[in-house]
PDB file of C-alpha atoms and ligand atoms in Angstrom:
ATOM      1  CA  UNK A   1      -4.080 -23.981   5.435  1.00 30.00           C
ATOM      2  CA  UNK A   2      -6.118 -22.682   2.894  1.00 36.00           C
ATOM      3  CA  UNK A   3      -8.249 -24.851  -0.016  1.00 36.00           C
ATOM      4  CA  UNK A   4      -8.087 -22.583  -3.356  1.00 39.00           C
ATOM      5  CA  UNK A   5      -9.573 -22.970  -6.471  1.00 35.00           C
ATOM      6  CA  UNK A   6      -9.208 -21.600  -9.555  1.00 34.00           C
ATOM      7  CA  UNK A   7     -12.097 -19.054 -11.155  1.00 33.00           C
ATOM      8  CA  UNK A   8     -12.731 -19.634 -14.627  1.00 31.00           C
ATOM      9  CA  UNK A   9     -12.702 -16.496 -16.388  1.00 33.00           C
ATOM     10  CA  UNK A  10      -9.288 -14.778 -14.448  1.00 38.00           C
ATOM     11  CA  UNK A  11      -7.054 -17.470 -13.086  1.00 37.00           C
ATOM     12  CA  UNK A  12      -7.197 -15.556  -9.990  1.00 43.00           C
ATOM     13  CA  UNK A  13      -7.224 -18.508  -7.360  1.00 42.00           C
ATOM     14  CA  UNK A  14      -9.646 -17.579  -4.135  1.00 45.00           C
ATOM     15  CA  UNK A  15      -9.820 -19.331  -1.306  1.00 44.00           C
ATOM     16  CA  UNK A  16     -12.767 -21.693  -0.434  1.00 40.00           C
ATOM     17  CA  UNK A  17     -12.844 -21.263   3.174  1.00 44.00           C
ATOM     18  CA  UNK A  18     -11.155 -19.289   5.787  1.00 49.00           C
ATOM     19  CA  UNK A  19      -8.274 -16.487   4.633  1.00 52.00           C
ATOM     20  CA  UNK A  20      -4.788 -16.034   5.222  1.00 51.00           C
ATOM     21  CA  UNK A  21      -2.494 -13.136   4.473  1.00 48.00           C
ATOM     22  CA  UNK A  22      -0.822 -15.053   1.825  1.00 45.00           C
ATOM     23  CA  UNK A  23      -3.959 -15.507  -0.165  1.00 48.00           C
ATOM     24  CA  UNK A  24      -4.124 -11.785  -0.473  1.00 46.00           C
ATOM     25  CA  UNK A  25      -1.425 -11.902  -3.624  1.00 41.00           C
ATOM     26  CA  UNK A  26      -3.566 -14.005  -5.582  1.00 44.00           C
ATOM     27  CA  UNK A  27      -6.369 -12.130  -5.667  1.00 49.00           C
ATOM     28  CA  UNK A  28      -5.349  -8.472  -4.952  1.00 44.00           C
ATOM     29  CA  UNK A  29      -5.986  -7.656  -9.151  1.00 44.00           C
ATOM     30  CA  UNK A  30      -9.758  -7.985  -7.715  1.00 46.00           C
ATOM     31  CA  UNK A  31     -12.079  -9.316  -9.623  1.00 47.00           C
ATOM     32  CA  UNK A  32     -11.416  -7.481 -12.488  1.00 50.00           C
ATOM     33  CA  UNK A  33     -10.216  -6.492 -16.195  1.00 47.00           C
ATOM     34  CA  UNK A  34     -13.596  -5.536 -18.202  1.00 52.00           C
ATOM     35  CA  UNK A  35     -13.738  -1.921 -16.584  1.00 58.00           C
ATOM     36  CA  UNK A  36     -10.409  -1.002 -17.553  1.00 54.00           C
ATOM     37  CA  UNK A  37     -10.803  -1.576 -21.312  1.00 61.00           C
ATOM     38  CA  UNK A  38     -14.143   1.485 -20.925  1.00 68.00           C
ATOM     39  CA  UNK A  39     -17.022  -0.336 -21.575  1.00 79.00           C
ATOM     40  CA  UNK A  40     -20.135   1.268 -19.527  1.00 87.00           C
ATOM     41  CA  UNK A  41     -21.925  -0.186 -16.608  1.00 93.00           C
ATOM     42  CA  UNK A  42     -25.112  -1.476 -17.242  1.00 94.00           C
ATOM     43  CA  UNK A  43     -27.758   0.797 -15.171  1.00 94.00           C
ATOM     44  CA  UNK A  44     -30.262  -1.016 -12.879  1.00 96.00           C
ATOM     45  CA  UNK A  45     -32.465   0.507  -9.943  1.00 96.00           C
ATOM     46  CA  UNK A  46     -31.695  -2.155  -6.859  1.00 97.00           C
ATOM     47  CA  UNK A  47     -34.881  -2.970  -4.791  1.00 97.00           C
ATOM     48  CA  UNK A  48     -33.081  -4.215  -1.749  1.00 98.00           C
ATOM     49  CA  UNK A  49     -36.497  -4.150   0.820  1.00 98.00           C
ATOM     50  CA  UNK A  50     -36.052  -7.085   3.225  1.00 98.00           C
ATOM     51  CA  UNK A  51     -32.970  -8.080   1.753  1.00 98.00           C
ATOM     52  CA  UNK A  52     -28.980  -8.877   3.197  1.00 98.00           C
ATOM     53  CA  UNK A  53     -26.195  -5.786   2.292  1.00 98.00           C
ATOM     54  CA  UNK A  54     -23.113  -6.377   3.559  1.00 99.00           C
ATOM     55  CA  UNK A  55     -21.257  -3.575   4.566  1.00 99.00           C
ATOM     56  CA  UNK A  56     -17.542  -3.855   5.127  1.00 99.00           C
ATOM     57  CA  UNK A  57     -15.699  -0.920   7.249  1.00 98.00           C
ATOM     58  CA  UNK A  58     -17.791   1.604   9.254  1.00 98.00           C
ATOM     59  CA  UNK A  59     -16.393   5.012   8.642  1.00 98.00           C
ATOM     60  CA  UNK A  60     -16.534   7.715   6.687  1.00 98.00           C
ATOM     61  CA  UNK A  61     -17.957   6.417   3.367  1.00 98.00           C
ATOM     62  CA  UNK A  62     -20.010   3.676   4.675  1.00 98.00           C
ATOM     63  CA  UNK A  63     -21.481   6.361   7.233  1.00 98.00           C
ATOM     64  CA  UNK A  64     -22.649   8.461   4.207  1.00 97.00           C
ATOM     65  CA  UNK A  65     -23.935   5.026   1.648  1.00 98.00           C
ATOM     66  CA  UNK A  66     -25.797   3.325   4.846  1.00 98.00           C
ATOM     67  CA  UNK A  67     -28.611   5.513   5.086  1.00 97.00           C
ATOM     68  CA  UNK A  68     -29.491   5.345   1.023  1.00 97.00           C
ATOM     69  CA  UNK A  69     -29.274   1.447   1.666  1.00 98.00           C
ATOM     70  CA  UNK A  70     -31.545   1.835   4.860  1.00 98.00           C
ATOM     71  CA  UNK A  71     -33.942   4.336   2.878  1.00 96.00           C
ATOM     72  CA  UNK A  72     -34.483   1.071   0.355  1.00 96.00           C
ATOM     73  CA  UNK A  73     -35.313  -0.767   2.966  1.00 98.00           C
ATOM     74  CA  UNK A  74     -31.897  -3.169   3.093  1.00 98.00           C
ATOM     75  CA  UNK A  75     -31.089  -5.382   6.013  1.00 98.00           C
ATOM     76  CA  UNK A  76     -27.748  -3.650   6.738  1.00 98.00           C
ATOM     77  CA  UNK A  77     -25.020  -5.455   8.438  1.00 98.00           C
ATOM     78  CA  UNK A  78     -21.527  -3.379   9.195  1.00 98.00           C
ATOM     79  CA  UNK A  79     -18.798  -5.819   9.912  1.00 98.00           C
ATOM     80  CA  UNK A  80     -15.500  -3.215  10.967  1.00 98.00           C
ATOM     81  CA  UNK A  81     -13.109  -3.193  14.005  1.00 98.00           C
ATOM     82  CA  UNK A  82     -14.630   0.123  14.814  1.00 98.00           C
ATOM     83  CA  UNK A  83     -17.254   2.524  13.447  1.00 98.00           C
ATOM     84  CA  UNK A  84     -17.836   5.885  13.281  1.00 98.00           C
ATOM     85  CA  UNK A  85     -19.893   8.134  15.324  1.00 98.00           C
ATOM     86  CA  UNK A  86     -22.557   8.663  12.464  1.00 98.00           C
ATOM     87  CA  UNK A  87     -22.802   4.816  12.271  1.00 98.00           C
ATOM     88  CA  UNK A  88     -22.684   4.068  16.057  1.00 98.00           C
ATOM     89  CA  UNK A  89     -26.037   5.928  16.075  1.00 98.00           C
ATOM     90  CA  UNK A  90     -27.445   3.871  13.590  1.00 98.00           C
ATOM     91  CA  UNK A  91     -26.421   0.295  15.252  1.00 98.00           C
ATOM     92  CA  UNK A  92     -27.202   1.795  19.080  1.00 98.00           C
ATOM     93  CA  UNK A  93     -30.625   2.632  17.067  1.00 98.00           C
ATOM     94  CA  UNK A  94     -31.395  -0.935  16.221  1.00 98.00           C
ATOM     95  CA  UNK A  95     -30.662   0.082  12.217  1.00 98.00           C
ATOM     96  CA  UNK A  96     -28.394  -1.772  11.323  1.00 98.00           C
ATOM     97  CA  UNK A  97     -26.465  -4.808  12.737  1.00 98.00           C
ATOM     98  CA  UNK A  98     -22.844  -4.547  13.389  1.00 98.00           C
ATOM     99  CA  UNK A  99     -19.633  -6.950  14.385  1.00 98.00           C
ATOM    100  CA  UNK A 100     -17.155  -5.841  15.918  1.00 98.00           C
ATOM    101  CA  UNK A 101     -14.315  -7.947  14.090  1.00 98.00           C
ATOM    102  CA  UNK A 102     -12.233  -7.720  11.041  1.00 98.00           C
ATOM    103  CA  UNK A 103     -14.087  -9.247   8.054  1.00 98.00           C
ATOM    104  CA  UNK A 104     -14.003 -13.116   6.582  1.00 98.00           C
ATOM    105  CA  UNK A 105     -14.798 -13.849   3.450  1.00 98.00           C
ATOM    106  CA  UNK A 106     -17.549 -16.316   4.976  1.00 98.00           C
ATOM    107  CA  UNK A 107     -19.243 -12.793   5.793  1.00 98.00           C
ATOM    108  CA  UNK A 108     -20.175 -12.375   1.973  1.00 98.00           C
ATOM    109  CA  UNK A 109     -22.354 -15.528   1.857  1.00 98.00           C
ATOM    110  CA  UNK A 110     -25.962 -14.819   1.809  1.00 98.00           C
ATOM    111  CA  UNK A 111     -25.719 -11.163   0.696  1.00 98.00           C
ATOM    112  CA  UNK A 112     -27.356  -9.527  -2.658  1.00 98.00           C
ATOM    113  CA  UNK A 113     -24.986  -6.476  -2.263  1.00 98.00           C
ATOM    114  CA  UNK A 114     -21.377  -5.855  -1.324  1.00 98.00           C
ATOM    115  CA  UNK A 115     -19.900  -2.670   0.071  1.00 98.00           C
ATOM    116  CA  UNK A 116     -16.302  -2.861   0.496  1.00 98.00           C
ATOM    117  CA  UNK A 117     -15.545   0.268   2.227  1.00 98.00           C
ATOM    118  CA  UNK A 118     -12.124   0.146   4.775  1.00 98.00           C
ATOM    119  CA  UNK A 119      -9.423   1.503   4.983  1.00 98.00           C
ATOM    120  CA  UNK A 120      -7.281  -1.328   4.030  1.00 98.00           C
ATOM    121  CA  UNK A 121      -6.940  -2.345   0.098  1.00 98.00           C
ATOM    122  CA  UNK A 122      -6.005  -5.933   0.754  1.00 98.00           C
ATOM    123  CA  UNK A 123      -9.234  -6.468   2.872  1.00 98.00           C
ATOM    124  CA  UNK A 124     -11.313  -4.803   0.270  1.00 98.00           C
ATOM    125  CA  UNK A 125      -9.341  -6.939  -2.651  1.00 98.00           C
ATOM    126  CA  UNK A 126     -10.518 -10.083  -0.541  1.00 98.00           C
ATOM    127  CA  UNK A 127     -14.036  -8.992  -0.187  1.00 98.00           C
ATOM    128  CA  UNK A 128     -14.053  -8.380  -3.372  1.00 98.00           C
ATOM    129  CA  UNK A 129     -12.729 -11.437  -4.765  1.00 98.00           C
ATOM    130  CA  UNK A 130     -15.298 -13.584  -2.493  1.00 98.00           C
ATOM    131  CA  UNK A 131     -18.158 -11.595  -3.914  1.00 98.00           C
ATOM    132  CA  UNK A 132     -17.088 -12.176  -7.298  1.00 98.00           C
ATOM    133  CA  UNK A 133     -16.736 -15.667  -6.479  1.00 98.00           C
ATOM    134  CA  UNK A 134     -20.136 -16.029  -5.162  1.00 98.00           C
ATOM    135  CA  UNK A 135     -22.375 -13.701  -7.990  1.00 98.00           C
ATOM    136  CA  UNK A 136     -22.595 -11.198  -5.502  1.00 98.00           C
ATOM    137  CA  UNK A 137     -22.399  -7.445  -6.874  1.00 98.00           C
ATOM    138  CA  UNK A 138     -19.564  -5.443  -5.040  1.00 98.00           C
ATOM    139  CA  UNK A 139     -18.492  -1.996  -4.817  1.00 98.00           C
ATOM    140  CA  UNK A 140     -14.864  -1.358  -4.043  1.00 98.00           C
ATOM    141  CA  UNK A 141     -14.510   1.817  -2.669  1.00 98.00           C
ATOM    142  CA  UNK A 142     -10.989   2.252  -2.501  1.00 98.00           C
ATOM    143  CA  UNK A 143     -10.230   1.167  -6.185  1.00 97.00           C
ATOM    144  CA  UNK A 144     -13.098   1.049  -8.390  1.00 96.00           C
ATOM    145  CA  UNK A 145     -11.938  -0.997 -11.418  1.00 95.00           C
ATOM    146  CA  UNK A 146     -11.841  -4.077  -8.862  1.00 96.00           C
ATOM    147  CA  UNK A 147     -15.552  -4.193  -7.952  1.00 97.00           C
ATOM    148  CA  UNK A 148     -18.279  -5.291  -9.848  1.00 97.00           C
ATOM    149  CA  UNK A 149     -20.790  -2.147  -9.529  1.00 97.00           C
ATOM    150  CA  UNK A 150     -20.424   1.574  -8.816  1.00 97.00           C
ATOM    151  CA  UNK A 151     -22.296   4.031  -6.282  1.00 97.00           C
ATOM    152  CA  UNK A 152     -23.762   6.441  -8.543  1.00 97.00           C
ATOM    153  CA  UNK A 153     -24.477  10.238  -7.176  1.00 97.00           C
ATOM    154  CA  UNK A 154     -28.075  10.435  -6.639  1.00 96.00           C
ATOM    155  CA  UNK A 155     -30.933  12.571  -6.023  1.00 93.00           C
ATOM    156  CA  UNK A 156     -35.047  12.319  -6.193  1.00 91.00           C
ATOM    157  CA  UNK A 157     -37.715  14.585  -6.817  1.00 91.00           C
ATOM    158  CA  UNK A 158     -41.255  15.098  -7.904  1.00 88.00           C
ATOM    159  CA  UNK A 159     -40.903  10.983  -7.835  1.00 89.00           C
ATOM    160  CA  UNK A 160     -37.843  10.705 -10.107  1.00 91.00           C
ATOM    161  CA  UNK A 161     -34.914   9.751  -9.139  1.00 93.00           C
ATOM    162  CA  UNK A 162     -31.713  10.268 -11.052  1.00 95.00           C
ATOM    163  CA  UNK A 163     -28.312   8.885 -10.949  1.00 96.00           C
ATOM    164  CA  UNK A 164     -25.126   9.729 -12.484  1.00 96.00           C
ATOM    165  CA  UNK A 165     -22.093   7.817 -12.973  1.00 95.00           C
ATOM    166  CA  UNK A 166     -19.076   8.494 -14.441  1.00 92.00           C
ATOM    167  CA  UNK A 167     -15.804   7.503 -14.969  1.00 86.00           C
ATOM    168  CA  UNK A 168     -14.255   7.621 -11.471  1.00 91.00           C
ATOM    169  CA  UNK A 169     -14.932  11.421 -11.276  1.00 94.00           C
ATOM    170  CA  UNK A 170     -17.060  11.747  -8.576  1.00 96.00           C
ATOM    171  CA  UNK A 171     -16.900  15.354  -8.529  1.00 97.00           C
ATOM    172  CA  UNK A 172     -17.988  15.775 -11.685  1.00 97.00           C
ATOM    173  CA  UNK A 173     -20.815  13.446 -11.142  1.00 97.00           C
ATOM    174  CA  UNK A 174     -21.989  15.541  -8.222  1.00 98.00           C
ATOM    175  CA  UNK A 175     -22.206  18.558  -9.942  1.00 97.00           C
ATOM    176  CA  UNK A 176     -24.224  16.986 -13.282  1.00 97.00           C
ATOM    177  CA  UNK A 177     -26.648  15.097 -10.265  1.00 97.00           C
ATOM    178  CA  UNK A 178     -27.328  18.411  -8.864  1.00 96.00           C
ATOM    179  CA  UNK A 179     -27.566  20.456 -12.331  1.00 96.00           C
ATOM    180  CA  UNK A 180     -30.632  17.596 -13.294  1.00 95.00           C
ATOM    181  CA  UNK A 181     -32.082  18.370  -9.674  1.00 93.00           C
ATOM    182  CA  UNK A 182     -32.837  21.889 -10.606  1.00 92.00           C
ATOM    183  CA  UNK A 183     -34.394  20.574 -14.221  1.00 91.00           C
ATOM    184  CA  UNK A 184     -36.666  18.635 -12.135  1.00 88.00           C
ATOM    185  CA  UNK A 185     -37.752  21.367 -10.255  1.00 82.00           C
ATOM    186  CA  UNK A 186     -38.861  23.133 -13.016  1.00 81.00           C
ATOM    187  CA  UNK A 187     -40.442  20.248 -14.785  1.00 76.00           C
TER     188      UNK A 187
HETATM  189  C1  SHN B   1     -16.222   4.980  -8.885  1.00 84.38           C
HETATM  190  C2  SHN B   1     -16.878   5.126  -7.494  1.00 84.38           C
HETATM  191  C3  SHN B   1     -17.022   3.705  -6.969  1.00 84.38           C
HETATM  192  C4  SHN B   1     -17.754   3.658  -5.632  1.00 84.38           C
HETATM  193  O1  SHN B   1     -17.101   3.844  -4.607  1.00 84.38           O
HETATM  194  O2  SHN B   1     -18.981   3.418  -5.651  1.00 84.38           O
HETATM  195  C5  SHN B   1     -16.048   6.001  -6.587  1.00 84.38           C
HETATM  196  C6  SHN B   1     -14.706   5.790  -6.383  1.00 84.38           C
HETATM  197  C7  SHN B   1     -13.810   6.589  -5.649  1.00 84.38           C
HETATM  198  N1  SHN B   1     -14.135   7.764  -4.999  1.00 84.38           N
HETATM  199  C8  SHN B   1     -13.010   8.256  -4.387  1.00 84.38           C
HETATM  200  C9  SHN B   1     -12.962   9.416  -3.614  1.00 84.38           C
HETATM  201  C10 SHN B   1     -14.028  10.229  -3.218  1.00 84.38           C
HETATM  202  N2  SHN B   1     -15.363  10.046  -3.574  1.00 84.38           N
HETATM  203  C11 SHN B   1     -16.120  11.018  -2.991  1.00 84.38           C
HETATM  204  C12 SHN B   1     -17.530  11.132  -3.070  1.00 84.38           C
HETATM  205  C13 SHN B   1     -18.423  10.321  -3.754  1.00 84.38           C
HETATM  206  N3  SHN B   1     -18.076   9.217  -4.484  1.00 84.38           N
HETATM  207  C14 SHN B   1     -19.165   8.679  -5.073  1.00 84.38           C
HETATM  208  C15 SHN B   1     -19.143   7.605  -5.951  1.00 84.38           C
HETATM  209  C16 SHN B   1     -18.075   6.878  -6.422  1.00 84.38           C
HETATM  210  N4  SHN B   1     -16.807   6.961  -5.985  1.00 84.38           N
HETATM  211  C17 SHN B   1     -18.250   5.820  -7.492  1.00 84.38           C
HETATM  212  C18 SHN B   1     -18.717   6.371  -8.843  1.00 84.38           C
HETATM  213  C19 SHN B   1     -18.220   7.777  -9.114  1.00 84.38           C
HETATM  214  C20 SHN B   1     -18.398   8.231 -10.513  1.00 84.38           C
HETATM  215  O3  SHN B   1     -17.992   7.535 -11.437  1.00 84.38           O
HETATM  216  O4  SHN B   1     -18.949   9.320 -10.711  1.00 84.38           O
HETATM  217  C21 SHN B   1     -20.415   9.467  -4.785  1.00 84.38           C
HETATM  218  C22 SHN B   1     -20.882  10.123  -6.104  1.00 84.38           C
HETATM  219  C23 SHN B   1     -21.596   8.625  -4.264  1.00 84.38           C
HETATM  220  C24 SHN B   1     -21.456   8.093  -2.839  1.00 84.38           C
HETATM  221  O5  SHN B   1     -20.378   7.809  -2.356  1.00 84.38           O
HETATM  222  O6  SHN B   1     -22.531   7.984  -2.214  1.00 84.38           O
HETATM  223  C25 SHN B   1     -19.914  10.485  -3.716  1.00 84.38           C
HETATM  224  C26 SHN B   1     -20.479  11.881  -3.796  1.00 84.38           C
HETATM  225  C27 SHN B   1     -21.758  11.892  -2.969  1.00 84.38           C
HETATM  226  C28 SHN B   1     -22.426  13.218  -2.864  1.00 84.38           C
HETATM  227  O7  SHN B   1     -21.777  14.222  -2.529  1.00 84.38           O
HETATM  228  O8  SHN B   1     -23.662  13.232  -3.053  1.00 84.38           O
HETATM  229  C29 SHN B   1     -15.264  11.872  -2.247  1.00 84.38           C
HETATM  230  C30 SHN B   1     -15.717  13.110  -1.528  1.00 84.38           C
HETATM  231  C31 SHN B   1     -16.012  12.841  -0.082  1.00 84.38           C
HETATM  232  O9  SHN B   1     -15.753  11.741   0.432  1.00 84.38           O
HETATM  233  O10 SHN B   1     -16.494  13.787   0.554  1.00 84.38           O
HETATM  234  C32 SHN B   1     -13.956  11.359  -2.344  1.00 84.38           C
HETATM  235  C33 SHN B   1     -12.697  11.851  -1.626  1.00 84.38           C
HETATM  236  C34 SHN B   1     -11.681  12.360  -2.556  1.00 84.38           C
HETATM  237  C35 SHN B   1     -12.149  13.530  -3.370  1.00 84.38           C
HETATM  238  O11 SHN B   1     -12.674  14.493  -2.786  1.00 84.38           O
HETATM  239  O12 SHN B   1     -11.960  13.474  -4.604  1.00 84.38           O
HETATM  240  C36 SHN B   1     -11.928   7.358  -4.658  1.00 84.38           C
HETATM  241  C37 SHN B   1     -10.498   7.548  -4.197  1.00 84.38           C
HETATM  242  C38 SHN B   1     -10.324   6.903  -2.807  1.00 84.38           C
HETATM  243  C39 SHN B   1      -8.915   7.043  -2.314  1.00 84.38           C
HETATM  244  O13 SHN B   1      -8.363   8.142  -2.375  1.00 84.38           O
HETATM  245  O14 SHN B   1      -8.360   6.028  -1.853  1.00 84.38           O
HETATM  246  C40 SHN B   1     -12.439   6.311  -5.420  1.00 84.38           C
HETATM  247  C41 SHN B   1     -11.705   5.067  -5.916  1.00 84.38           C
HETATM  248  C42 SHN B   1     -11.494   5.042  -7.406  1.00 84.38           C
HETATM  249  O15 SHN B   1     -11.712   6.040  -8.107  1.00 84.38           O
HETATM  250  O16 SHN B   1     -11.074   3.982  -7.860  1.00 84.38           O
HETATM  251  N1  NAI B   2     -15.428   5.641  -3.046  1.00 84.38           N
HETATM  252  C1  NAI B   2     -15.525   6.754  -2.335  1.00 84.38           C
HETATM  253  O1  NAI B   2     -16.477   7.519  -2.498  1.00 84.38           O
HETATM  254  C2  NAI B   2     -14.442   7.062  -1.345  1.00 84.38           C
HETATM  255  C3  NAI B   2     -13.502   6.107  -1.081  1.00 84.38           C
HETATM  256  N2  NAI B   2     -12.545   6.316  -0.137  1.00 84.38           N
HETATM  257  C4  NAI B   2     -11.682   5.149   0.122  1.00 84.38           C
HETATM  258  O2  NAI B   2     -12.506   4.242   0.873  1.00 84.38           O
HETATM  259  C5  NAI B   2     -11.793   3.666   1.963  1.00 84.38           C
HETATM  260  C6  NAI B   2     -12.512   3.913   3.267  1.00 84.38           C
HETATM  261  O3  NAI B   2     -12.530   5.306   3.531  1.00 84.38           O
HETATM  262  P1  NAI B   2     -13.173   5.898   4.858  1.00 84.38           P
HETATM  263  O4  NAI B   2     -14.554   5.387   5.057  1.00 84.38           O
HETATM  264  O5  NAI B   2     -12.947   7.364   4.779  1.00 84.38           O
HETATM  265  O6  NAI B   2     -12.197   5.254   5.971  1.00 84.38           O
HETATM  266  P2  NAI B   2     -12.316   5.309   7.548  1.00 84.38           P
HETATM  267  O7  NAI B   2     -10.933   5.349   8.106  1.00 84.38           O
HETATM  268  O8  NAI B   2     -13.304   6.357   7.988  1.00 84.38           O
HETATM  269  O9  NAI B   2     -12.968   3.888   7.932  1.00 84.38           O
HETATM  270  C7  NAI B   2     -12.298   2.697   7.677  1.00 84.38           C
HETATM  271  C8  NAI B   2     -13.113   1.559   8.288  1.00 84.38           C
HETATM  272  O10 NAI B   2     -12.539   0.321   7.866  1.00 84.38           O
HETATM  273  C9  NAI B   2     -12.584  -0.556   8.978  1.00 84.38           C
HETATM  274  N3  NAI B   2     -11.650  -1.674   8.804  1.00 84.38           N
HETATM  275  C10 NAI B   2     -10.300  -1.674   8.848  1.00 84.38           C
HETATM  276  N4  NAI B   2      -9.828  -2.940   8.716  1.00 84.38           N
HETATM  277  C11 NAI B   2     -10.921  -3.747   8.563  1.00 84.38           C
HETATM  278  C12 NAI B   2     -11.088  -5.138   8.406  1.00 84.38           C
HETATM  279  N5  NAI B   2     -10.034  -5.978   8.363  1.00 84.38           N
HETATM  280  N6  NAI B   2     -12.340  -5.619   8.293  1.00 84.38           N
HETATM  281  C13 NAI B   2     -13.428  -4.790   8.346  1.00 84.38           C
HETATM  282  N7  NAI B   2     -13.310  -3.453   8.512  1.00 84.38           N
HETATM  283  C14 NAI B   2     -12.072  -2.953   8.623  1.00 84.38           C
HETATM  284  C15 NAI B   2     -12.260   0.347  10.174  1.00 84.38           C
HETATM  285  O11 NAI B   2     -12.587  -0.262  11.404  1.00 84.38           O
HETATM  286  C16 NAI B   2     -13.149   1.551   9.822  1.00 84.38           C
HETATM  287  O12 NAI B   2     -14.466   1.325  10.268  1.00 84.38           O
HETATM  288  C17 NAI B   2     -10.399   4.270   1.910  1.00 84.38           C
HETATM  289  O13 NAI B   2      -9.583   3.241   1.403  1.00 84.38           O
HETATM  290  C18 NAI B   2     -10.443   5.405   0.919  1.00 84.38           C
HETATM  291  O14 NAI B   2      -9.321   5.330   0.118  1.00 84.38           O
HETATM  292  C19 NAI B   2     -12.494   7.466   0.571  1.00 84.38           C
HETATM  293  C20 NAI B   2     -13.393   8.491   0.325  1.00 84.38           C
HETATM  294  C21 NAI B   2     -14.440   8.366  -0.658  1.00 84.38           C
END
């Protein structure tokens, strides 16, 4: 039995603690509506030194956004049913922490930053819902409109760093990101 409440601004009912299948249908719209009606994320560099990311699913995409979080210096903890070779090598390391469970939403307490990255939509709907719940930003890598922040493409040089985001074409992002790379070379 699950204790739900409602969240001010949606509707969307979440539940307080533990998580049952059946709360998945209140809250799989994710956190929501805003980034559907095109208005532009607000840009902010993240200093995450010393400080808990949550990362949800260890394969291939949180493989390839761990090491920028480790690079800032995050305290990275994976919680997936299984992880990938790439991240294997970073918890046998001692990089990052890891559980070897599904997720709860009591995982999301304490964390500045979000990642959910599996391969299942109604885990990364919950995840997301909890973060929104608790002020936490979350990316949602499976559906973008129901997180609260995007993973821009990124790149540094000559100590700049830019970052380019679009609207859900990371493709195109990539190839502006490494277009401004070459202007910094030549600046
Ligand atoms: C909106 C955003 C939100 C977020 O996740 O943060 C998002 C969302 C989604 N991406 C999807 C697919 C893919 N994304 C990539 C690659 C990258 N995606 C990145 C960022 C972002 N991706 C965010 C902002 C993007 C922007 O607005 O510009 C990059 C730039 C940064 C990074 O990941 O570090 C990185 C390039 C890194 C580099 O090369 O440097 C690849 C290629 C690959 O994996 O090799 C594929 C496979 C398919 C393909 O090839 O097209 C799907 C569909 C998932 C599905 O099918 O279920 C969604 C969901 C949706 O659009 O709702
Ligand atoms: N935003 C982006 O840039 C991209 C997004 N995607 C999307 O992101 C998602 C993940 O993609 P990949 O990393 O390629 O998948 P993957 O199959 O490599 O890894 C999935 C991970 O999720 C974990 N997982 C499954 N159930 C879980 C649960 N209940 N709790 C915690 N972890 C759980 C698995 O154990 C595994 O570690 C997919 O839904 C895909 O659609 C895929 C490519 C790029």
């Amino acid at each position: 039995m699950t204790d739900t409440r409602s969240w001010w601004h949606t509707g969307i009912r979440l539940p307080v603690t533990g998580w049952e299948e059946d709360d998945i249908s209140t809250m799989s719209t994710g956190p929501v509506a805003d980034r559907s009606e095109g208005a532009p994320g607000y840009l902010v560099s993240l200093y995450l030194a010393g400080r808990d990311v949550l990362v949800v699913g260890g394969g291939v995409v949180a493989g390839r956004r761990i090491p920028a979080l480790l690079a800032a210096g995050a305290r990275v903890r994976v919680v997936a049913p299984q992880v990938s070779d790439e991240v294997r090598r970073l918890v046998d390391g001692g990089q990052v922490a890891h559980e070897s469970r599904p997720v709860r939403p009591g995982d999301v307490d304490g964390a500045w930053y979000v990642l959910a990255a599996s391969d299942d939509p109604q885990v990364n709907a919950m995840v997301a819902a909890t973060a929104e719940r608790n002020h936490t930003f979350c990316v949602r890598a499976d559906w973008a409109p129901g997180g609260s922040a995007s993973t821009p493409a990124t790149a540094s040089a000559g100590g700049l760093t830019v970052a380019v985001v679009g609207n859900r074409d990371p493709h195109r992002s990539v190839r502006v990101r490494d277009a401004l790379l070459r202007v910094l070379g030549e600046e």
